[in-house]
mmCIF file of C-alpha atoms and ligand atoms in Angstrom:
data_model
loop_
_atom_site.group_PDB
_atom_site.id
_atom_site.type_symbol
_atom_site.label_atom_id
_atom_site.label_comp_id
_atom_site.label_asym_id
_atom_site.label_seq_id
_atom_site.Cartn_x
_atom_site.Cartn_y
_atom_site.Cartn_z
ATOM 1 C CA MET A 22 -8.935 4.548 -38.336
ATOM 2 C CA SER A 23 -5.990 6.269 -40.039
ATOM 3 C CA SER A 24 -2.809 4.430 -40.929
ATOM 4 C CA ALA A 25 -0.574 6.531 -38.652
ATOM 5 C CA ALA A 26 -0.668 7.832 -35.080
ATOM 6 C CA LEU A 27 0.562 11.183 -33.874
ATOM 7 C CA VAL A 28 2.362 10.649 -30.581
ATOM 8 C CA THR A 29 3.956 13.376 -28.471
ATOM 9 C CA VAL A 30 7.125 12.324 -26.702
ATOM 10 C CA HIS A 31 7.981 14.355 -23.613
ATOM 11 C CA CYS A 32 11.700 15.031 -23.099
ATOM 12 C CA SER A 33 11.649 12.774 -20.007
ATOM 13 C CA ARG A 34 11.681 9.897 -22.531
ATOM 14 C CA PHE A 35 14.483 11.142 -24.756
ATOM 15 C CA PRO A 36 17.096 8.398 -25.214
ATOM 16 C CA GLY A 37 19.968 10.088 -23.346
ATOM 17 C CA ARG A 38 17.881 10.383 -20.183
ATOM 18 C CA VAL A 39 16.549 6.838 -20.409
ATOM 19 C CA ARG A 40 20.086 5.498 -20.810
ATOM 20 C CA ALA A 41 21.350 7.445 -17.778
ATOM 21 C CA GLN A 42 18.422 6.184 -15.666
ATOM 22 C CA LEU A 43 18.989 2.611 -16.791
ATOM 23 C CA LEU A 44 22.643 2.813 -15.729
ATOM 24 C CA ASP A 45 21.570 4.362 -12.443
ATOM 25 C CA SER A 46 19.066 1.517 -11.875
ATOM 26 C CA LEU A 47 21.762 -1.098 -12.486
ATOM 27 C CA ARG A 48 24.504 0.609 -10.452
ATOM 28 C CA SER A 49 22.219 1.254 -7.491
ATOM 29 C CA ARG A 50 20.946 -2.359 -7.686
ATOM 30 C CA ASN A 51 17.370 -0.992 -7.725
ATOM 31 C CA VAL A 52 15.590 -1.320 -11.050
ATOM 32 C CA ASN A 53 12.922 1.312 -11.535
ATOM 33 C CA PRO A 54 9.677 -0.602 -12.321
ATOM 34 C CA LYS A 55 9.177 1.553 -15.416
ATOM 35 C CA PHE A 56 11.871 -0.468 -17.219
ATOM 36 C CA HIS A 57 9.522 -3.454 -17.300
ATOM 37 C CA TYR A 58 7.129 -1.805 -19.748
ATOM 38 C CA ASP A 59 9.566 -0.429 -22.348
ATOM 39 C CA SER A 60 9.457 -2.830 -25.256
ATOM 40 C CA TYR A 61 6.715 -4.367 -27.376
ATOM 41 C CA LYS A 62 7.625 -7.766 -25.934
ATOM 42 C CA GLN A 63 7.356 -6.558 -22.306
ATOM 43 C CA THR A 64 4.077 -4.827 -23.122
ATOM 44 C CA ARG A 65 2.633 -7.984 -24.682
ATOM 45 C CA LYS A 66 3.699 -10.088 -21.703
ATOM 46 C CA TRP A 67 2.364 -7.587 -19.141
ATOM 47 C CA LEU A 68 -0.987 -7.300 -20.949
ATOM 48 C CA ARG A 69 -1.235 -11.084 -20.981
ATOM 49 C CA LEU A 70 -0.490 -11.428 -17.301
ATOM 50 C CA HIS A 71 -2.842 -8.572 -16.447
ATOM 51 C CA GLU A 72 -5.637 -10.270 -18.372
ATOM 52 C CA ALA A 73 -4.955 -13.582 -16.642
ATOM 53 C CA LEU A 74 -4.421 -12.403 -13.060
ATOM 54 C CA SER A 75 -5.765 -8.905 -12.458
ATOM 55 C CA PRO A 76 -8.965 -8.751 -10.368
ATOM 56 C CA ALA A 77 -9.955 -5.817 -12.622
ATOM 57 C CA ARG A 78 -10.236 -8.292 -15.502
ATOM 58 C CA ASN A 79 -11.563 -11.308 -13.636
ATOM 59 C CA ASP A 80 -13.763 -10.119 -10.786
ATOM 60 C CA PRO A 81 -17.089 -8.502 -11.820
ATOM 61 C CA ALA A 82 -17.192 -6.799 -8.413
ATOM 62 C CA CYS A 83 -13.972 -5.091 -9.360
ATOM 63 C CA GLU A 84 -15.371 -3.785 -12.651
ATOM 64 C CA ALA A 85 -18.335 -2.496 -10.651
ATOM 65 C CA ILE A 86 -16.193 -0.287 -8.395
ATOM 66 C CA TYR A 87 -14.724 1.458 -11.447
ATOM 67 C CA ASP A 88 -18.285 2.103 -12.692
ATOM 68 C CA GLN A 89 -19.280 3.437 -9.277
ATOM 69 C CA GLY A 90 -16.296 5.773 -9.249
ATOM 70 C CA LEU A 91 -17.244 7.203 -12.613
ATOM 71 C CA ALA A 92 -20.918 7.492 -11.638
ATOM 72 C CA ALA A 93 -19.816 9.647 -8.687
ATOM 73 C CA VAL A 94 -17.727 11.835 -11.001
ATOM 74 C CA LEU A 95 -20.648 12.191 -13.423
ATOM 75 C CA LYS A 96 -22.896 13.395 -10.625
ATOM 76 C CA ARG A 97 -20.672 16.368 -9.944
ATOM 77 C CA LEU A 98 -20.007 17.266 -13.588
ATOM 78 C CA ALA A 99 -21.555 20.421 -14.977
ATOM 79 C CA PRO A 100 -22.722 20.236 -18.611
ATOM 80 C CA GLY A 101 -20.024 20.745 -21.231
ATOM 81 C CA PRO A 102 -17.049 18.923 -22.684
ATOM 82 C CA VAL A 103 -15.085 16.413 -20.647
ATOM 83 C CA HIS A 104 -11.456 15.406 -21.065
ATOM 84 C CA LEU A 105 -10.138 12.173 -19.592
ATOM 85 C CA ILE A 106 -6.392 11.995 -18.969
ATOM 86 C CA GLY A 107 -5.158 8.472 -18.332
ATOM 87 C CA LEU A 108 -1.928 8.844 -16.338
ATOM 88 C CA GLY A 109 -0.109 5.520 -16.715
ATOM 89 C CA CYS A 110 -2.867 4.270 -19.017
ATOM 90 C CA GLY A 111 -1.399 0.808 -19.666
ATOM 91 C CA GLY A 112 -3.560 -0.926 -22.279
ATOM 92 C CA GLY A 113 -6.305 1.606 -21.526
ATOM 93 C CA HIS A 114 -8.881 -1.005 -20.553
ATOM 94 C CA LYS A 115 -10.194 0.886 -17.513
ATOM 95 C CA ASP A 116 -10.052 4.301 -19.180
ATOM 96 C CA VAL A 117 -11.986 2.978 -22.167
ATOM 97 C CA ARG A 118 -14.669 1.631 -19.835
ATOM 98 C CA LEU A 119 -15.075 5.170 -18.480
ATOM 99 C CA LEU A 120 -15.076 6.679 -21.972
ATOM 100 C CA ARG A 121 -17.812 4.237 -23.031
ATOM 101 C CA ARG A 122 -19.930 5.295 -20.092
ATOM 102 C CA LEU A 123 -19.353 8.978 -20.902
ATOM 103 C CA ARG A 124 -20.413 8.388 -24.518
ATOM 104 C CA ARG A 125 -23.553 6.517 -23.401
ATOM 105 C CA GLU A 126 -24.399 9.424 -21.109
ATOM 106 C CA GLY A 127 -24.183 11.670 -24.167
ATOM 107 C CA ARG A 128 -21.102 13.513 -22.899
ATOM 108 C CA ASP A 129 -18.752 15.100 -25.387
ATOM 109 C CA ALA A 130 -15.486 13.455 -24.304
ATOM 110 C CA GLY A 131 -11.847 13.528 -25.404
ATOM 111 C CA TYR A 132 -8.943 11.429 -24.184
ATOM 112 C CA THR A 133 -5.220 11.723 -23.623
ATOM 113 C CA ALA A 134 -3.366 8.464 -23.007
ATOM 114 C CA VAL A 135 -0.163 9.060 -21.026
ATOM 115 C CA ASP A 136 2.381 6.355 -20.297
ATOM 116 C CA VAL A 137 6.118 5.826 -20.052
ATOM 117 C CA SER A 138 5.766 3.098 -22.679
ATOM 118 C CA LEU A 139 5.187 3.866 -26.358
ATOM 119 C CA PRO A 140 3.547 0.493 -27.083
ATOM 120 C CA MET A 141 1.163 0.920 -24.114
ATOM 121 C CA VAL A 142 0.129 4.368 -25.326
ATOM 122 C CA LEU A 143 -0.512 2.992 -28.807
ATOM 123 C CA VAL A 144 -2.609 0.103 -27.461
ATOM 124 C CA ALA A 145 -4.669 2.462 -25.261
ATOM 125 C CA ARG A 146 -5.125 5.007 -28.044
ATOM 126 C CA GLU A 147 -6.341 2.332 -30.436
ATOM 127 C CA ALA A 148 -8.770 0.911 -27.858
ATOM 128 C CA ALA A 149 -10.114 4.390 -27.053
ATOM 129 C CA GLN A 150 -10.982 5.067 -30.658
ATOM 130 C CA ALA A 151 -14.009 2.810 -30.316
ATOM 131 C CA GLU A 152 -15.446 5.500 -28.003
ATOM 132 C CA VAL A 153 -13.784 8.784 -28.959
ATOM 133 C CA PRO A 154 -13.238 10.293 -32.418
ATOM 134 C CA GLU A 155 -9.624 10.001 -33.535
ATOM 135 C CA ALA A 156 -9.179 13.768 -33.638
ATOM 136 C CA ARG A 157 -10.026 13.932 -29.895
ATOM 137 C CA CYS A 158 -7.717 11.087 -28.940
ATOM 138 C CA HIS A 159 -4.182 12.080 -27.959
ATOM 139 C CA ALA A 160 -1.127 10.068 -27.022
ATOM 140 C CA VAL A 161 1.750 11.212 -24.830
ATOM 141 C CA VAL A 162 4.833 9.201 -23.924
ATOM 142 C CA CYS A 163 6.150 10.605 -20.680
ATOM 143 C CA ASP A 164 7.924 9.492 -17.527
ATOM 144 C CA LEU A 165 5.640 10.707 -14.753
ATOM 145 C CA GLY A 166 8.383 10.013 -12.233
ATOM 146 C CA THR A 167 10.872 12.468 -13.744
ATOM 147 C CA ALA A 168 8.914 14.887 -15.967
ATOM 148 C CA ASP A 169 8.723 18.356 -14.560
ATOM 149 C CA ALA A 170 5.085 19.058 -13.794
ATOM 150 C CA ALA A 171 4.948 22.501 -15.442
ATOM 151 C CA SER A 172 6.080 21.283 -18.874
ATOM 152 C CA LEU A 173 3.775 18.252 -18.724
ATOM 153 C CA ASP A 174 0.858 20.429 -17.624
ATOM 154 C CA ASP A 175 1.456 22.768 -20.600
ATOM 155 C CA LEU A 176 1.567 19.833 -22.966
ATOM 156 C CA LEU A 177 -1.673 18.345 -21.606
ATOM 157 C CA THR A 178 -3.427 21.727 -21.607
ATOM 158 C CA ARG A 179 -2.743 22.145 -25.327
ATOM 159 C CA GLN A 180 -4.662 18.921 -25.998
ATOM 160 C CA GLU A 181 -7.794 19.758 -24.006
ATOM 161 C CA PRO A 182 -10.719 21.730 -25.334
ATOM 162 C CA PRO A 183 -10.810 25.035 -23.414
ATOM 163 C CA GLY A 184 -13.118 24.859 -20.402
ATOM 164 C CA ALA A 185 -13.400 21.052 -20.445
ATOM 165 C CA HIS A 186 -13.973 19.331 -17.127
ATOM 166 C CA ARG A 187 -10.925 17.179 -16.523
ATOM 167 C CA ILE A 188 -10.991 13.641 -15.160
ATOM 168 C CA LEU A 189 -7.518 12.369 -14.270
ATOM 169 C CA THR A 190 -7.092 8.644 -13.819
ATOM 170 C CA PHE A 191 -4.175 7.132 -11.931
ATOM 171 C CA PHE A 192 -5.198 3.501 -11.993
ATOM 172 C CA GLY A 193 -2.868 0.834 -10.628
ATOM 173 C CA MET A 194 -0.013 3.336 -10.415
ATOM 174 C CA MET A 195 0.518 3.861 -6.688
ATOM 175 C CA PRO A 196 2.094 0.383 -6.220
ATOM 176 C CA ASN A 197 4.938 1.149 -8.671
ATOM 177 C CA PHE A 198 6.187 4.366 -7.065
ATOM 178 C CA ASP A 199 7.653 5.637 -3.843
ATOM 179 C CA PRO A 200 4.676 7.733 -2.642
ATOM 180 C CA ALA A 201 6.902 10.590 -1.427
ATOM 181 C CA HIS A 202 8.285 10.876 -4.933
ATOM 182 C CA ILE A 203 5.175 10.567 -7.103
ATOM 183 C CA LEU A 204 2.510 12.275 -4.991
ATOM 184 C CA PRO A 205 3.954 15.818 -5.127
ATOM 185 C CA ARG A 206 4.050 15.392 -8.913
ATOM 186 C CA LEU A 207 0.494 14.084 -9.078
ATOM 187 C CA ALA A 208 -0.648 16.929 -6.810
ATOM 188 C CA ALA A 209 1.059 19.482 -9.062
ATOM 189 C CA LEU A 210 -0.812 18.114 -12.097
ATOM 190 C CA THR A 211 -4.218 18.050 -10.365
ATOM 191 C CA ARG A 212 -6.167 21.305 -10.420
ATOM 192 C CA PRO A 213 -8.774 22.039 -7.755
ATOM 193 C CA ALA A 214 -11.644 21.588 -10.230
ATOM 194 C CA ASP A 215 -10.354 18.233 -11.526
ATOM 195 C CA SER A 216 -11.748 14.852 -10.568
ATOM 196 C CA LEU A 217 -8.922 12.478 -9.739
ATOM 197 C CA LEU A 218 -9.832 8.789 -9.850
ATOM 198 C CA LEU A 219 -7.191 6.448 -8.474
ATOM 199 C CA SER A 220 -7.125 2.762 -7.854
ATOM 200 C CA ALA A 221 -4.800 0.615 -5.822
ATOM 201 C CA ASN A 222 -4.233 -3.025 -5.078
ATOM 202 C CA LEU A 223 -5.012 -3.442 -1.420
ATOM 203 C CA ALA A 224 -3.923 -5.756 1.335
ATOM 204 C CA PRO A 225 -7.209 -7.421 2.329
ATOM 205 C CA GLY A 226 -8.430 -7.876 5.882
ATOM 206 C CA ALA A 227 -7.721 -6.202 9.186
ATOM 207 C CA ASP A 228 -4.214 -7.631 9.568
ATOM 208 C CA TYR A 229 -1.977 -5.667 7.156
ATOM 209 C CA ALA A 230 0.952 -8.102 7.241
ATOM 210 C CA LYS A 231 -1.290 -11.145 6.744
ATOM 211 C CA GLY A 232 -3.221 -9.413 3.956
ATOM 212 C CA THR A 233 -0.008 -8.652 2.051
ATOM 213 C CA PHE A 234 1.133 -12.245 2.454
ATOM 214 C CA GLN A 235 -2.235 -13.465 1.130
ATOM 215 C CA VAL A 236 -1.740 -11.733 -2.241
ATOM 216 C CA LEU A 237 1.861 -12.880 -2.748
ATOM 217 C CA PRO A 238 0.800 -15.620 -5.269
ATOM 218 C CA GLN A 239 -0.509 -12.857 -7.553
ATOM 219 C CA TYR A 240 3.190 -11.938 -8.049
ATOM 220 C CA ASP A 241 5.125 -15.117 -7.399
ATOM 221 C CA ASN A 242 3.951 -17.030 -10.467
ATOM 222 C CA GLU A 243 5.247 -18.075 -13.886
ATOM 223 C CA LEU A 244 3.604 -15.283 -15.916
ATOM 224 C CA THR A 245 5.097 -12.560 -13.699
ATOM 225 C CA ARG A 246 8.535 -14.206 -13.585
ATOM 226 C CA ASP A 247 8.522 -14.555 -17.365
ATOM 227 C CA TRP A 248 7.592 -10.857 -17.772
ATOM 228 C CA LEU A 249 10.215 -9.560 -15.300
ATOM 229 C CA MET A 250 13.004 -11.709 -16.735
ATOM 230 C CA VAL A 251 12.674 -9.998 -20.151
ATOM 231 C CA PHE A 252 14.478 -6.965 -18.696
ATOM 232 C CA LEU A 253 17.467 -9.087 -17.643
ATOM 233 C CA ALA A 254 17.445 -11.192 -20.809
ATOM 234 C CA ASP A 255 17.701 -7.998 -22.904
ATOM 235 C CA LEU A 256 20.895 -7.180 -20.983
ATOM 236 C CA GLY A 257 22.309 -10.637 -21.657
ATOM 237 C CA VAL A 258 21.571 -12.133 -18.228
ATOM 238 C CA GLU A 259 20.480 -15.783 -18.380
ATOM 239 C CA PRO A 260 17.989 -17.330 -15.938
ATOM 240 C CA SER A 261 20.826 -19.712 -14.949
ATOM 241 C CA ASP A 262 22.944 -16.714 -13.816
ATOM 242 C CA GLY A 263 20.980 -16.516 -10.583
ATOM 243 C CA HIS A 264 17.747 -16.927 -8.755
ATOM 244 C CA LEU A 265 14.582 -14.795 -8.779
ATOM 245 C CA ARG A 266 12.699 -14.671 -5.497
ATOM 246 C CA PHE A 267 9.751 -12.721 -4.155
ATOM 247 C CA VAL A 268 9.804 -11.288 -0.656
ATOM 248 C CA ILE A 269 7.677 -8.918 1.388
ATOM 249 C CA GLU A 270 9.511 -5.879 2.722
ATOM 250 C CA GLU A 271 8.511 -3.031 4.965
ATOM 251 C CA ASP A 272 9.547 0.417 3.754
ATOM 252 C CA PRO A 273 11.059 2.070 6.840
ATOM 253 C CA ALA A 274 10.187 5.574 5.569
ATOM 254 C CA THR A 275 6.437 4.956 5.298
ATOM 255 C CA GLY A 276 5.743 1.712 7.151
ATOM 256 C CA LEU A 277 4.147 0.488 3.895
ATOM 257 C CA ARG A 278 4.657 -3.094 2.839
ATOM 258 C CA ARG A 279 5.733 -3.938 -0.671
ATOM 259 C CA ILE A 280 6.108 -7.160 -2.563
ATOM 260 C CA THR A 281 9.583 -7.161 -4.034
ATOM 261 C CA ALA A 282 11.200 -9.316 -6.702
ATOM 262 C CA ARG A 283 14.954 -9.769 -6.186
ATOM 263 C CA PHE A 284 17.433 -11.426 -8.522
ATOM 264 C CA GLU A 285 20.398 -12.894 -6.705
ATOM 265 C CA PHE A 286 23.386 -13.576 -8.939
ATOM 266 C CA GLY A 287 24.818 -17.064 -8.478
ATOM 267 C CA GLN A 288 27.913 -16.238 -10.553
ATOM 268 C CA PRO A 289 29.683 -13.051 -11.673
ATOM 269 C CA ARG A 290 28.134 -11.318 -14.657
ATOM 270 C CA GLU A 291 28.961 -8.133 -16.510
ATOM 271 C CA VAL A 292 26.171 -6.317 -18.349
ATOM 272 C CA TRP A 293 26.745 -3.643 -20.945
ATOM 273 C CA VAL A 294 24.700 -0.562 -21.745
ATOM 274 C CA GLU A 295 26.370 0.430 -25.015
ATOM 275 C CA ASN A 296 29.978 1.095 -23.972
ATOM 276 C CA GLU A 297 29.460 1.100 -20.197
ATOM 277 C CA ALA A 298 29.743 -2.042 -18.120
ATOM 278 C CA VAL A 299 28.091 -2.812 -14.800
ATOM 279 C CA ARG A 300 29.471 -5.794 -12.923
ATOM 280 C CA PHE A 301 27.508 -8.040 -10.602
ATOM 281 C CA GLU A 302 29.548 -10.327 -8.378
ATOM 282 C CA ALA A 303 28.265 -13.723 -7.238
ATOM 283 C CA GLY A 304 25.837 -13.000 -4.398
ATOM 284 C CA ALA A 305 24.920 -9.509 -5.728
ATOM 285 C CA ASP A 306 21.281 -8.756 -5.078
ATOM 286 C CA LEU A 307 19.365 -6.743 -7.664
ATOM 287 C CA ARG A 308 15.926 -5.401 -6.764
ATOM 288 C CA LEU A 309 14.087 -6.093 -10.001
ATOM 289 C CA PHE A 310 10.584 -4.889 -9.142
ATOM 290 C CA PHE A 311 8.369 -3.752 -6.280
ATOM 291 C CA SER A 312 4.667 -3.278 -5.726
ATOM 292 C CA TYR A 313 3.387 -1.413 -2.678
ATOM 293 C CA ARG A 314 0.239 -2.740 -1.085
ATOM 294 C CA TYR A 315 -2.026 -0.177 0.541
ATOM 295 C CA THR A 316 -5.056 -0.180 2.772
ATOM 296 C CA PRO A 317 -7.668 2.583 2.279
ATOM 297 C CA SER A 318 -6.500 4.402 5.417
ATOM 298 C CA ARG A 319 -2.831 4.198 4.451
ATOM 299 C CA LEU A 320 -3.598 5.550 0.984
ATOM 300 C CA ARG A 321 -5.682 8.379 2.452
ATOM 301 C CA GLU A 322 -2.819 9.295 4.759
ATOM 302 C CA GLN A 323 -0.205 9.348 1.991
ATOM 303 C CA LEU A 324 -2.389 11.440 -0.333
ATOM 304 C CA GLY A 325 -3.285 13.817 2.478
ATOM 305 C CA ARG A 326 0.394 14.640 3.043
ATOM 306 C CA HIS A 327 0.456 16.150 -0.431
ATOM 307 C CA GLY A 328 -2.815 18.068 -0.448
ATOM 308 C CA LEU A 329 -4.906 15.370 -2.139
ATOM 309 C CA ALA A 330 -8.091 14.474 -0.274
ATOM 310 C CA ILE A 331 -10.135 11.328 -0.848
ATOM 311 C CA GLY A 332 -13.838 12.198 -0.989
ATOM 312 C CA GLN A 333 -15.321 8.775 -1.759
ATOM 313 C CA GLN A 334 -14.050 5.227 -2.008
ATOM 314 C CA TRP A 335 -15.269 1.850 -3.241
ATOM 315 C CA VAL A 336 -13.597 -1.397 -2.210
ATOM 316 C CA THR A 337 -14.332 -4.862 -3.628
ATOM 317 C CA PRO A 338 -15.858 -7.453 -1.258
ATOM 318 C CA SER A 339 -12.564 -9.371 -1.527
ATOM 319 C CA GLY A 340 -10.840 -6.290 -0.073
ATOM 320 C CA GLN A 341 -8.165 -6.565 -2.767
ATOM 321 C CA GLU A 342 -8.848 -3.507 -4.882
ATOM 322 C CA GLY A 343 -10.145 -0.027 -4.224
ATOM 323 C CA VAL A 344 -11.178 2.942 -6.348
ATOM 324 C CA PHE A 345 -10.840 6.397 -4.801
ATOM 325 C CA LEU A 346 -12.226 9.739 -5.892
ATOM 326 C CA ALA A 347 -9.877 12.496 -4.798
ATOM 327 C CA SER A 348 -9.428 16.181 -5.328
ATOM 328 C CA SER A 349 -6.728 18.736 -4.796
ATOM 329 C CA GLN A 350 -6.954 20.943 -1.752
ATOM 330 C CA ILE A 351 -4.186 23.185 -3.036
ATOM 331 C CA ARG A 352 -5.240 26.565 -4.370
ATOM 332 C CA SER A 353 -3.202 26.997 -7.552
ATOM 333 C CA PRO A 354 -2.454 30.289 -9.327
ATOM 334 C CA ARG A 355 -4.141 28.752 -12.395
ATOM 335 C CA ALA A 356 -7.374 28.208 -10.473
ATOM 336 C CA GLU A 357 -7.344 31.739 -9.115
ATOM 337 C CA GLY A 358 -6.405 33.441 -12.382
HETATM 338 C C1 SAM B 11 0.278 -1.621 -13.293
HETATM 339 S S1 SAM B 11 0.198 -0.846 -14.850
HETATM 340 C C2 SAM B 11 -1.372 -0.002 -14.777
HETATM 341 C C3 SAM B 11 -1.963 0.228 -16.141
HETATM 342 C C4 SAM B 11 -3.401 0.756 -16.172
HETATM 343 N N1 SAM B 11 -3.534 2.065 -15.595
HETATM 344 C C5 SAM B 11 -4.328 -0.222 -15.466
HETATM 345 O O1 SAM B 11 -4.743 0.060 -14.349
HETATM 346 O O2 SAM B 11 -4.619 -1.265 -16.056
HETATM 347 C C6 SAM B 11 1.337 0.424 -14.681
HETATM 348 C C7 SAM B 11 1.463 1.317 -15.928
HETATM 349 O O3 SAM B 11 2.248 2.437 -15.563
HETATM 350 C C8 SAM B 11 3.180 2.702 -16.556
HETATM 351 N N2 SAM B 11 4.316 3.335 -15.893
HETATM 352 C C9 SAM B 11 5.207 2.774 -15.045
HETATM 353 N N3 SAM B 11 6.103 3.685 -14.641
HETATM 354 C C10 SAM B 11 5.734 4.851 -15.231
HETATM 355 C C11 SAM B 11 6.270 6.159 -15.215
HETATM 356 N N4 SAM B 11 7.374 6.427 -14.510
HETATM 357 N N5 SAM B 11 5.637 7.126 -15.925
HETATM 358 C C12 SAM B 11 4.533 6.837 -16.665
HETATM 359 N N6 SAM B 11 3.997 5.619 -16.732
HETATM 360 C C13 SAM B 11 4.579 4.637 -16.016
HETATM 361 C C14 SAM B 11 3.511 1.354 -17.162
HETATM 362 O O4 SAM B 11 4.032 1.463 -18.450
HETATM 363 C C15 SAM B 11 2.153 0.673 -17.109
HETATM 364 O O5 SAM B 11 1.423 0.905 -18.267
#
């Protein structure tokens, strides 16, 4: 492994934009979840909590559904090179599992790790190098929530071998975004010939409200609190300045339920982003994080609104995680040309 990494930074992550979005998050009292993955410290803490609590790391049935998803993709792949694009790759654990399987199947595979967080991209890129030669392993720092799809598509295209079959992964990402915001972007990036593998944390059981309540302890715990508080601590907010609580909310626009972390200030506090101050009065309520919980039918419905159709799905016996193989139903000029 070489002593340096080449990383492409999309303009959606240039400092001026990040600063403006941070101020917007604070002024609107709604922190975009992406701000919880920025630093090396946040990345370390998230990876630790993911390892400790994620069913994907602790439930063999969960690992199996990722394998089944890839097996289904492999069945429909024509011979030739394959390029895996991990959208929101995190530490890359799931993508690397797929890359390992591709290598064992004798497929010539490359990888592009894409994430809003530089440290995440570096962790994923390093992990992927066990399966993919360094020259075929690319790293892109990009905000998928704000990047314009055409410029990101161009950037990704330059890193793929011409004619490669593309597998896009969007694992664990749906919970962190408003679906009406992210799905048009995901649809614009997905070409009709691509295989799109997604996964989502699900609300188990037939009763949606009860199922969401059942998984609340996966969020309301010390590891998650510790991770989320790093964002506030970096702005100079002390734990004693208020109270962090987890609630379940229903999004009126979609009827989807989300687990939300809210920090209620117990005393006034001013936070500074360079020379700009944002003031929180006692009683101010800051939404610090949210995670949507889906059911397979709710996910299918949301994707369908944006021209993405689920062909196959695999759900763990616990009903808490699902992998979905989707494709784009939109005929793009690229596909026709
Ligand atoms: C819940 S983790 C999922 C990570 C990985 N795909 C997995 O399933 O283990 C969410 C990931 O999305 C990334 N992320 C959050 N907001 C993002 C955004 N706006 N654009 C790109 N990546 C984002 C985070 O940095 C984090 O790595």
